[in-house]
Structure formats: C-alpha cells, structure tokens
mmCIF file of C-alpha atoms in Angstrom:
data_model
loop_
_atom_site.group_PDB
_atom_site.id
_atom_site.type_symbol
_atom_site.label_atom_id
_atom_site.label_comp_id
_atom_site.label_asym_id
_atom_site.label_seq_id
_atom_site.Cartn_x
_atom_site.Cartn_y
_atom_site.Cartn_z
ATOM 1 C CA UNK A 1 140.751 148.142 87.268
ATOM 2 C CA UNK A 2 143.770 147.499 85.221
ATOM 3 C CA UNK A 3 146.671 145.678 86.985
ATOM 4 C CA UNK A 4 150.177 146.229 85.388
ATOM 5 C CA UNK A 5 152.872 143.772 86.676
ATOM 6 C CA UNK A 6 155.798 145.752 85.612
ATOM 7 C CA UNK A 7 156.599 148.899 83.500
ATOM 8 C CA UNK A 8 156.535 146.799 80.369
ATOM 9 C CA UNK A 9 152.794 146.113 80.721
ATOM 10 C CA UNK A 10 151.661 149.690 80.947
ATOM 11 C CA UNK A 11 149.543 150.673 77.932
ATOM 12 C CA UNK A 12 147.490 153.670 76.782
ATOM 13 C CA UNK A 13 148.375 156.127 79.347
ATOM 14 C CA UNK A 14 148.226 159.780 78.184
ATOM 15 C CA UNK A 15 148.071 161.582 81.534
ATOM 16 C CA UNK A 16 147.664 160.319 85.061
ATOM 17 C CA UNK A 17 147.158 161.321 88.661
ATOM 18 C CA UNK A 18 149.528 159.029 90.600
ATOM 19 C CA UNK A 19 150.256 158.023 94.173
ATOM 20 C CA UNK A 20 153.213 155.662 95.156
ATOM 21 C CA UNK A 21 153.622 153.429 98.227
ATOM 22 C CA UNK A 22 153.383 149.955 99.787
ATOM 23 C CA UNK A 23 149.878 150.521 101.085
ATOM 24 C CA UNK A 24 150.107 147.535 103.371
ATOM 25 C CA UNK A 25 146.641 146.892 104.603
ATOM 26 C CA UNK A 26 145.131 149.764 102.756
ATOM 27 C CA UNK A 27 143.991 151.269 105.970
ATOM 28 C CA UNK A 28 141.836 154.443 106.339
ATOM 29 C CA UNK A 29 144.883 156.676 105.945
ATOM 30 C CA UNK A 30 145.748 154.950 102.750
ATOM 31 C CA UNK A 31 142.230 155.208 101.621
ATOM 32 C CA UNK A 32 142.188 158.908 102.298
ATOM 33 C CA UNK A 33 145.175 159.345 99.914
ATOM 34 C CA UNK A 34 143.849 157.005 97.314
ATOM 35 C CA UNK A 35 140.557 158.679 97.378
ATOM 36 C CA UNK A 36 142.120 161.983 96.789
ATOM 37 C CA UNK A 37 143.894 160.696 93.761
ATOM 38 C CA UNK A 38 140.826 159.225 92.348
ATOM 39 C CA UNK A 39 138.721 162.487 92.955
ATOM 40 C CA UNK A 40 141.465 164.646 91.375
ATOM 41 C CA UNK A 41 141.796 162.324 88.296
ATOM 42 C CA UNK A 42 138.074 162.466 87.679
ATOM 43 C CA UNK A 43 138.122 166.310 88.105
ATOM 44 C CA UNK A 44 140.807 166.788 85.197
ATOM 45 C CA UNK A 45 140.013 163.793 83.061
ATOM 46 C CA UNK A 46 143.081 161.626 83.803
ATOM 47 C CA UNK A 47 143.740 158.135 84.924
ATOM 48 C CA UNK A 48 143.890 157.433 88.582
ATOM 49 C CA UNK A 49 147.002 155.227 89.162
ATOM 50 C CA UNK A 50 148.497 153.648 92.267
ATOM 51 C CA UNK A 51 152.079 152.429 92.022
ATOM 52 C CA UNK A 52 152.883 149.820 94.712
ATOM 53 C CA UNK A 53 155.626 147.362 95.477
ATOM 54 C CA UNK A 54 155.750 143.503 96.034
ATOM 55 C CA UNK A 55 157.398 142.194 98.216
ATOM 56 C CA UNK A 56 157.686 144.823 101.005
ATOM 57 C CA UNK A 57 160.759 146.885 100.200
ATOM 58 C CA UNK A 58 162.160 146.166 103.758
ATOM 59 C CA UNK A 59 162.251 142.397 102.910
ATOM 60 C CA UNK A 60 164.961 143.301 100.332
ATOM 61 C CA UNK A 61 166.679 146.226 102.009
ATOM 62 C CA UNK A 62 166.800 144.943 105.564
ATOM 63 C CA UNK A 63 165.312 141.428 105.670
ATOM 64 C CA UNK A 64 166.063 141.188 109.476
ATOM 65 C CA UNK A 65 163.684 144.167 110.010
ATOM 66 C CA UNK A 66 160.946 143.283 107.483
ATOM 67 C CA UNK A 67 157.525 143.788 109.004
ATOM 68 C CA UNK A 68 154.786 141.239 108.955
ATOM 69 C CA UNK A 69 152.331 142.005 106.293
ATOM 70 C CA UNK A 70 148.726 143.102 106.945
ATOM 71 C CA UNK A 71 147.335 142.001 103.481
ATOM 72 C CA UNK A 72 148.338 139.830 100.599
ATOM 73 C CA UNK A 73 148.931 141.631 97.256
ATOM 74 C CA UNK A 74 145.716 140.154 95.928
ATOM 75 C CA UNK A 75 143.843 141.503 98.806
ATOM 76 C CA UNK A 76 145.392 144.882 98.509
ATOM 77 C CA UNK A 77 144.516 144.978 94.828
ATOM 78 C CA UNK A 78 140.852 144.085 95.736
ATOM 79 C CA UNK A 79 140.725 147.000 98.119
ATOM 80 C CA UNK A 80 142.196 149.377 95.709
ATOM 81 C CA UNK A 81 139.556 148.339 93.216
ATOM 82 C CA UNK A 82 136.989 149.087 95.858
ATOM 83 C CA UNK A 83 138.258 152.685 95.796
ATOM 84 C CA UNK A 84 137.477 153.041 92.051
ATOM 85 C CA UNK A 85 141.241 153.258 91.040
ATOM 86 C CA UNK A 86 141.742 152.966 87.237
ATOM 87 C CA UNK A 87 145.011 151.100 87.404
ATOM 88 C CA UNK A 88 147.647 149.688 89.716
ATOM 89 C CA UNK A 89 151.238 149.428 88.656
ATOM 90 C CA UNK A 90 152.845 146.562 90.761
ATOM 91 C CA UNK A 91 156.752 146.856 90.703
ATOM 92 C CA UNK A 92 158.621 143.854 91.935
ATOM 93 C CA UNK A 93 160.974 145.235 94.602
ATOM 94 C CA UNK A 94 164.374 143.883 93.694
ATOM 95 C CA UNK A 95 167.828 144.763 94.758
ATOM 96 C CA UNK A 96 168.235 146.637 91.425
ATOM 97 C CA UNK A 97 165.160 148.748 92.304
ATOM 98 C CA UNK A 98 166.428 149.412 95.835
ATOM 99 C CA UNK A 99 169.557 150.936 94.248
ATOM 100 C CA UNK A 100 167.774 153.126 91.724
ATOM 101 C CA UNK A 101 168.157 156.758 92.427
ATOM 102 C CA UNK A 102 165.297 158.921 93.272
ATOM 103 C CA UNK A 103 165.558 161.150 90.120
ATOM 104 C CA UNK A 104 165.781 157.861 87.824
ATOM 105 C CA UNK A 105 162.734 156.496 89.578
ATOM 106 C CA UNK A 106 160.826 159.697 88.905
ATOM 107 C CA UNK A 107 161.822 159.729 85.251
ATOM 108 C CA UNK A 108 161.348 156.168 84.400
ATOM 109 C CA UNK A 109 158.112 155.536 86.306
ATOM 110 C CA UNK A 110 156.173 158.780 86.749
ATOM 111 C CA UNK A 111 157.317 160.651 83.675
ATOM 112 C CA UNK A 112 158.181 158.302 80.859
ATOM 113 C CA UNK A 113 155.724 155.482 81.743
ATOM 114 C CA UNK A 114 152.740 157.082 83.501
ATOM 115 C CA UNK A 115 152.849 160.504 82.040
ATOM 116 C CA UNK A 116 151.882 161.832 85.526
ATOM 117 C CA UNK A 117 150.451 165.482 85.710
ATOM 118 C CA UNK A 118 149.911 165.335 89.371
ATOM 119 C CA UNK A 119 151.503 163.292 92.147
ATOM 120 C CA UNK A 120 149.861 162.911 95.486
ATOM 121 C CA UNK A 121 151.806 161.161 98.311
ATOM 122 C CA UNK A 122 151.878 160.878 102.023
ATOM 123 C CA UNK A 123 153.754 163.836 103.560
ATOM 124 C CA UNK A 124 156.448 161.556 104.898
ATOM 125 C CA UNK A 125 156.897 159.529 101.613
ATOM 126 C CA UNK A 126 160.467 158.574 100.851
ATOM 127 C CA UNK A 127 161.818 156.648 97.941
ATOM 128 C CA UNK A 128 164.947 155.882 95.845
ATOM 129 C CA UNK A 129 168.330 154.486 96.982
ATOM 130 C CA UNK A 130 168.757 154.848 100.787
ATOM 131 C CA UNK A 131 165.459 156.680 100.867
ATOM 132 C CA UNK A 132 167.253 159.715 99.443
ATOM 133 C CA UNK A 133 164.083 161.065 97.740
ATOM 134 C CA UNK A 134 161.116 162.779 99.462
ATOM 135 C CA UNK A 135 158.395 165.265 98.683
ATOM 136 C CA UNK A 136 160.955 167.991 98.289
ATOM 137 C CA UNK A 137 162.731 165.925 95.545
ATOM 138 C CA UNK A 138 159.383 165.449 93.773
ATOM 139 C CA UNK A 139 158.533 169.269 93.972
ATOM 140 C CA UNK A 140 162.058 170.117 92.624
ATOM 141 C CA UNK A 141 161.616 167.794 89.711
ATOM 142 C CA UNK A 142 157.996 168.514 88.847
ATOM 143 C CA UNK A 143 158.243 171.842 86.931
ATOM 144 C CA UNK A 144 160.762 170.470 84.445
ATOM 145 C CA UNK A 145 158.721 167.266 83.882
ATOM 146 C CA UNK A 146 155.187 168.508 83.854
ATOM 147 C CA UNK A 147 153.751 167.446 87.112
ATOM 148 C CA UNK A 148 152.786 169.036 90.382
ATOM 149 C CA UNK A 149 153.000 167.440 93.868
ATOM 150 C CA UNK A 150 150.618 167.498 96.742
ATOM 151 C CA UNK A 151 151.655 165.924 100.038
ATOM 152 C CA UNK A 152 148.770 164.421 102.129
ATOM 153 C CA UNK A 153 148.323 163.354 105.819
ATOM 154 C CA UNK A 154 147.275 159.781 106.444
ATOM 155 C CA UNK A 155 144.156 161.137 108.135
ATOM 156 C CA UNK A 156 142.704 159.109 110.946
ATOM 157 C CA UNK A 157 139.009 160.158 110.729
ATOM 158 C CA UNK A 158 136.317 159.950 113.414
ATOM 159 C CA UNK A 159 137.717 156.828 115.129
ATOM 160 C CA UNK A 160 141.303 158.209 115.237
ATOM 161 C CA UNK A 161 141.210 158.514 119.171
ATOM 162 C CA UNK A 162 143.100 161.810 119.106
ATOM 163 C CA UNK A 163 145.575 160.631 116.558
ATOM 164 C CA UNK A 164 145.975 162.910 113.403
ATOM 165 C CA UNK A 165 147.047 160.021 111.151
ATOM 166 C CA UNK A 166 147.342 156.153 111.035
ATOM 167 C CA UNK A 167 150.127 153.918 110.041
ATOM 168 C CA UNK A 168 150.694 150.245 109.225
ATOM 169 C CA UNK A 169 153.108 150.066 112.124
ATOM 170 C CA UNK A 170 150.342 151.267 114.421
ATOM 171 C CA UNK A 171 147.951 148.463 113.108
ATOM 172 C CA UNK A 172 150.817 145.872 113.706
ATOM 173 C CA UNK A 173 151.191 147.150 117.295
ATOM 174 C CA UNK A 174 147.491 146.810 118.036
ATOM 175 C CA UNK A 175 147.414 143.320 116.540
ATOM 176 C CA UNK A 176 150.318 142.296 118.810
ATOM 177 C CA UNK A 177 148.012 143.164 121.738
ATOM 178 C CA UNK A 178 145.152 141.257 120.234
ATOM 179 C CA UNK A 179 143.156 144.437 119.931
ATOM 180 C CA UNK A 180 141.264 143.407 116.879
ATOM 181 C CA UNK A 181 138.331 145.680 117.536
ATOM 182 C CA UNK A 182 140.577 148.823 117.348
ATOM 183 C CA UNK A 183 142.416 147.394 114.406
ATOM 184 C CA UNK A 184 139.087 147.115 112.654
ATOM 185 C CA UNK A 185 138.463 150.870 113.250
ATOM 186 C CA UNK A 186 141.754 151.728 111.683
ATOM 187 C CA UNK A 187 141.412 149.455 108.677
ATOM 188 C CA UNK A 188 137.739 150.251 108.133
ATOM 189 C CA UNK A 189 137.085 146.457 108.199
ATOM 190 C CA UNK A 190 138.133 143.426 110.218
ATOM 191 C CA UNK A 191 141.666 142.281 109.935
ATOM 192 C CA UNK A 192 142.040 139.089 107.956
ATOM 193 C CA UNK A 193 144.535 136.355 107.279
ATOM 194 C CA UNK A 194 144.219 133.821 104.411
ATOM 195 C CA UNK A 195 145.556 130.721 103.051
ATOM 196 C CA UNK A 196 144.864 127.087 102.176
ATOM 197 C CA UNK A 197 143.230 124.771 104.719
ATOM 198 C CA UNK A 198 145.532 121.995 105.759
ATOM 199 C CA UNK A 199 145.361 118.862 107.996
ATOM 200 C CA UNK A 200 146.087 119.366 111.757
ATOM 201 C CA UNK A 201 145.818 116.944 114.615
ATOM 202 C CA UNK A 202 142.116 116.436 114.001
ATOM 203 C CA UNK A 203 141.588 116.982 117.681
ATOM 204 C CA UNK A 204 138.860 119.511 117.241
ATOM 205 C CA UNK A 205 136.691 117.074 115.213
ATOM 206 C CA UNK A 206 137.204 114.483 118.044
ATOM 207 C CA UNK A 207 136.038 117.102 120.557
ATOM 208 C CA UNK A 208 133.073 118.025 118.530
ATOM 209 C CA UNK A 209 134.422 121.324 117.164
ATOM 210 C CA UNK A 210 135.987 120.574 113.711
ATOM 211 C CA UNK A 211 138.348 123.386 112.768
ATOM 212 C CA UNK A 212 139.833 124.716 109.643
ATOM 213 C CA UNK A 213 143.653 125.051 110.139
ATOM 214 C CA UNK A 214 145.202 127.608 107.879
ATOM 215 C CA UNK A 215 148.689 127.547 106.460
ATOM 216 C CA UNK A 216 149.752 131.253 106.335
ATOM 217 C CA UNK A 217 152.507 133.030 104.539
ATOM 218 C CA UNK A 218 155.766 133.391 106.450
ATOM 219 C CA UNK A 219 155.307 137.084 107.134
ATOM 220 C CA UNK A 220 151.657 137.291 107.942
ATOM 221 C CA UNK A 221 150.567 139.698 110.655
ATOM 222 C CA UNK A 222 148.697 137.399 113.143
ATOM 223 C CA UNK A 223 146.949 138.722 116.229
ATOM 224 C CA UNK A 224 148.135 137.843 119.672
ATOM 225 C CA UNK A 225 147.517 134.306 120.933
ATOM 226 C CA UNK A 226 144.096 133.890 122.159
ATOM 227 C CA UNK A 227 140.404 133.121 121.239
ATOM 228 C CA UNK A 228 138.488 135.313 118.946
ATOM 229 C CA UNK A 229 135.074 135.649 117.182
ATOM 230 C CA UNK A 230 134.979 136.267 113.546
ATOM 231 C CA UNK A 231 134.317 134.859 110.126
ATOM 232 C CA UNK A 232 135.614 132.279 107.736
ATOM 233 C CA UNK A 233 135.222 133.663 104.212
ATOM 234 C CA UNK A 234 135.153 131.140 101.264
ATOM 235 C CA UNK A 235 136.253 131.965 97.740
ATOM 236 C CA UNK A 236 132.606 131.882 96.651
ATOM 237 C CA UNK A 237 131.917 134.712 98.978
ATOM 238 C CA UNK A 238 130.186 132.820 101.915
ATOM 239 C CA UNK A 239 130.999 134.597 105.098
ATOM 240 C CA UNK A 240 130.475 132.000 107.942
ATOM 241 C CA UNK A 241 130.468 133.003 111.718
ATOM 242 C CA UNK A 242 133.310 131.234 113.522
ATOM 243 C CA UNK A 243 135.135 130.950 116.714
ATOM 244 C CA UNK A 244 138.859 131.217 116.200
ATOM 245 C CA UNK A 245 141.911 129.993 118.095
ATOM 246 C CA UNK A 246 145.503 131.268 117.842
ATOM 247 C CA UNK A 247 148.205 129.443 119.766
ATOM 248 C CA UNK A 248 150.029 126.292 120.370
ATOM 249 C CA UNK A 249 147.206 124.309 122.169
ATOM 250 C CA UNK A 250 149.014 124.346 125.567
ATOM 251 C CA UNK A 251 146.476 121.888 127.079
ATOM 252 C CA UNK A 252 147.913 119.232 124.774
ATOM 253 C CA UNK A 253 151.490 120.303 125.044
ATOM 254 C CA UNK A 254 151.534 121.661 121.510
ATOM 255 C CA UNK A 255 154.548 123.525 120.144
ATOM 256 C CA UNK A 256 153.487 124.743 116.726
ATOM 257 C CA UNK A 257 151.535 128.030 116.603
ATOM 258 C CA UNK A 258 148.318 127.713 114.653
ATOM 259 C CA UNK A 259 145.380 129.680 113.360
ATOM 260 C CA UNK A 260 142.244 127.685 113.212
ATOM 261 C CA UNK A 261 138.587 128.257 112.990
ATOM 262 C CA UNK A 262 135.441 126.522 113.943
ATOM 263 C CA UNK A 263 132.519 127.345 111.785
ATOM 264 C CA UNK A 264 129.703 127.749 114.128
ATOM 265 C CA UNK A 265 127.176 124.813 114.207
ATOM 266 C CA UNK A 266 128.620 123.354 111.031
ATOM 267 C CA UNK A 267 130.197 119.805 111.170
ATOM 268 C CA UNK A 268 129.436 119.163 107.454
ATOM 269 C CA UNK A 269 132.132 121.292 105.850
ATOM 270 C CA UNK A 270 135.081 119.801 103.931
ATOM 271 C CA UNK A 271 137.467 122.512 103.448
ATOM 272 C CA UNK A 272 140.865 120.832 103.149
ATOM 273 C CA UNK A 273 142.859 122.292 100.268
ATOM 274 C CA UNK A 274 140.363 125.252 99.926
ATOM 275 C CA UNK A 275 141.940 128.860 99.999
ATOM 276 C CA UNK A 276 139.931 130.761 102.627
ATOM 277 C CA UNK A 277 140.256 133.885 104.750
ATOM 278 C CA UNK A 278 139.612 134.396 108.487
ATOM 279 C CA UNK A 279 138.342 137.691 109.710
ATOM 280 C CA UNK A 280 138.666 138.847 113.397
ATOM 281 C CA UNK A 281 136.014 140.994 114.857
ATOM 282 C CA UNK A 282 136.266 140.448 118.669
ATOM 283 C CA UNK A 283 138.696 138.962 121.216
ATOM 284 C CA UNK A 284 137.245 136.667 123.583
ATOM 285 C CA UNK A 285 139.910 135.658 125.970
ATOM 286 C CA UNK A 286 143.620 134.687 126.437
ATOM 287 C CA UNK A 287 144.989 131.207 125.676
ATOM 288 C CA UNK A 288 144.843 129.049 128.858
ATOM 289 C CA UNK A 289 146.165 125.711 129.784
ATOM 290 C CA UNK A 290 143.460 123.585 131.139
ATOM 291 C CA UNK A 291 143.747 120.789 133.598
ATOM 292 C CA UNK A 292 141.878 118.231 131.616
ATOM 293 C CA UNK A 293 139.299 117.790 128.845
ATOM 294 C CA UNK A 294 136.271 118.528 130.801
ATOM 295 C CA UNK A 295 137.095 122.146 131.785
ATOM 296 C CA UNK A 296 138.435 122.703 128.239
ATOM 297 C CA UNK A 297 135.126 121.533 126.706
ATOM 298 C CA UNK A 298 133.069 123.707 129.135
ATOM 299 C CA UNK A 299 135.081 126.710 128.140
ATOM 300 C CA UNK A 300 134.821 125.896 124.420
ATOM 301 C CA UNK A 301 131.071 125.687 124.649
ATOM 302 C CA UNK A 302 131.155 129.156 126.311
ATOM 303 C CA UNK A 303 133.475 130.531 123.686
ATOM 304 C CA UNK A 304 131.154 129.256 120.917
ATOM 305 C CA UNK A 305 128.094 130.748 122.619
ATOM 306 C CA UNK A 306 129.898 134.072 122.959
ATOM 307 C CA UNK A 307 131.137 134.038 119.398
ATOM 308 C CA UNK A 308 127.561 133.273 118.165
ATOM 309 C CA UNK A 309 126.255 136.189 119.983
ATOM 310 C CA UNK A 310 128.929 138.567 118.712
ATOM 311 C CA UNK A 311 128.604 137.604 115.055
ATOM 312 C CA UNK A 312 124.943 137.547 114.795
ATOM 313 C CA UNK A 313 123.926 139.941 112.079
ATOM 314 C CA UNK A 314 127.359 140.302 110.708
ATOM 315 C CA UNK A 315 129.184 140.962 113.900
ATOM 316 C CA UNK A 316 130.527 144.417 113.011
ATOM 317 C CA UNK A 317 129.529 147.703 111.415
ATOM 318 C CA UNK A 318 132.857 147.567 109.334
ATOM 319 C CA UNK A 319 132.375 146.758 105.639
ATOM 320 C CA UNK A 320 132.453 143.187 104.594
ATOM 321 C CA UNK A 321 135.741 142.237 102.878
ATOM 322 C CA UNK A 322 136.009 140.628 99.522
ATOM 323 C CA UNK A 323 136.144 136.854 99.220
ATOM 324 C CA UNK A 324 139.749 135.588 99.347
ATOM 325 C CA UNK A 325 141.201 135.203 95.799
ATOM 326 C CA UNK A 326 142.019 131.905 94.311
ATOM 327 C CA UNK A 327 145.916 131.720 94.388
ATOM 328 C CA UNK A 328 147.587 131.981 91.014
#
C-alpha cells in the first residue's frame, strides 16, 4: 500500500475510487465503506484510495472538544493495508485546510490530484469550511468533474445489537464504561493503546508482578479505571498474555493515572524503552483501595489466574492486530 503524506507526493494516478474521512479506529462501519471502495475499484480497474486526516480535525477546529483517539495514525494505516487499499493520502489538518471551501477541496484533492471517477462516503459525511460540504455538494459537483457519488451507511453487522450503524463516538462511550468486550465487537478486534515502556515506581517488581508502564499520547482513548485481561504486543509480533491495570494505585495513595501490564508468568523481560501495544480483551474488576499489602496480593493472584484463563488460546475470536510500529 502506498502512503502519500501530502498532495505533493501523489504520483501515477490515472483514475481512482475514493473515500474521505478520519476513520478513527477503523471500526467495522469504516471497514464496510473501505471494503466497498476496494471492491468497486477492482471492478472498474481503478486505484482504491482513502483520504484521511492527521491530527483529528477537531483538535484544530475546536481543541476544547477534540475527542480522544482510538488509534494512532500508524495503526490506522496498518488496518487500511489489511483492507487491501491501494493508497492512502494523509492530509495534515491545519488551520488553512480547515478554512478551505468545500468546492476547492473537491477540485484540488478529488479532481486535480486523485482523478476520482467514483466517490464513496458515509451518508453523514461533512467537509470544507464550517462543514459546509456534504453528499449533496459532491453530487452537484460530480457531473461537471467526471465522478459519481455513492453514500454508504456505516453498517453494524451481526453484532450491532439492534443498531443500524456504528460510530467512533459510540466506541469511546463504551470505553468510558470499561466495556472492552463490546468495543472489540464494534472494532472487529480488541482495542489497543501503544507507546514506549517507561520507568514507574517499580512497586510491581517488588510485589512479584513486574509491570510495563506505558507512556501514552495526550489524547489516547483509555478504558475506564480497572483491571483487565489482554495482551502485550511487541514490535517483533510477540503477543503475550497479560493482566492490565488502569488507575492511580489508590492502595498506595497514587495520584498519576497509569496503564501498566504484567506479562503473565514472565519475570525475565526487559522492556524499558521498547514501543509496545496493550490490547484489552476482558474487564476483570473495578479499581479498589485495599487495606494493606496482604489482601492486595491475594487479589492480584486471583486477577492473574483469571487473566490466564481468559487469554488461553488467544483470548478472543477477534482478529489479532498488527505489531505496534516502531515510532518514526
């Protein structure tokens, strides 16, 4: 899959089938749209192209209302590659782009650069300055510029629980509840966070459960505080069963919220400085303040046993994610 980071990098596009969006998380609804783009491109012999933005447009337009992100750009690109997309055009979302008119965006990006012959977007897609453009705008401009427009529903599929579509907002709401099992149904895989392993208090090692403490991006979507079962995924592709803690360590009067993972039955790993991912498959319990070390240790042993049971054999029917990328 080709990745173009800006209009100036686009090369050798004669005709394309295009979709446009942030695609945060690349959930099942997004994959439905992207799958339609790929299928149609193969049918007419054109390139299947995704246009996406980084950072999230809301972080520029309304920073105070910018959502936490469900996936890093690198992870989004991996997930799109899995969908057999031919190329992704990543547009840096700047104040200048935010003020570009809808018609100028269509001409500059879809027509002059990508030579789009078909545009497939979500039915509620909005673009251009003050979100002035929509599917109607595209349809009005299409005939003069040689492309057709197909609006698509972000279909929910068999796990939609009565919903006709999914959204990234819906995923964030479920993460806020700690409902990582339902989130995995919506994403088609476990939710993951990623970042370098940094030094913490080393308290886990002292208690016999050494943990990898992750430094995450400022706007990372993190599940609710609690204890989870899941996996630590290394850059080489190793997917190691883990018990995961999110919270401030109230038993020790902690104040800093942390995400840390104990790789089950492994005390030999040296992960400091390594870029890893943590995948969440099951929520085990809420965070609790224990009255002393002994009850904490007893609960930790129980959590580890439960995590071991739940992650046996992969821990989930959801597809295994890609290894975390090495940061540029």
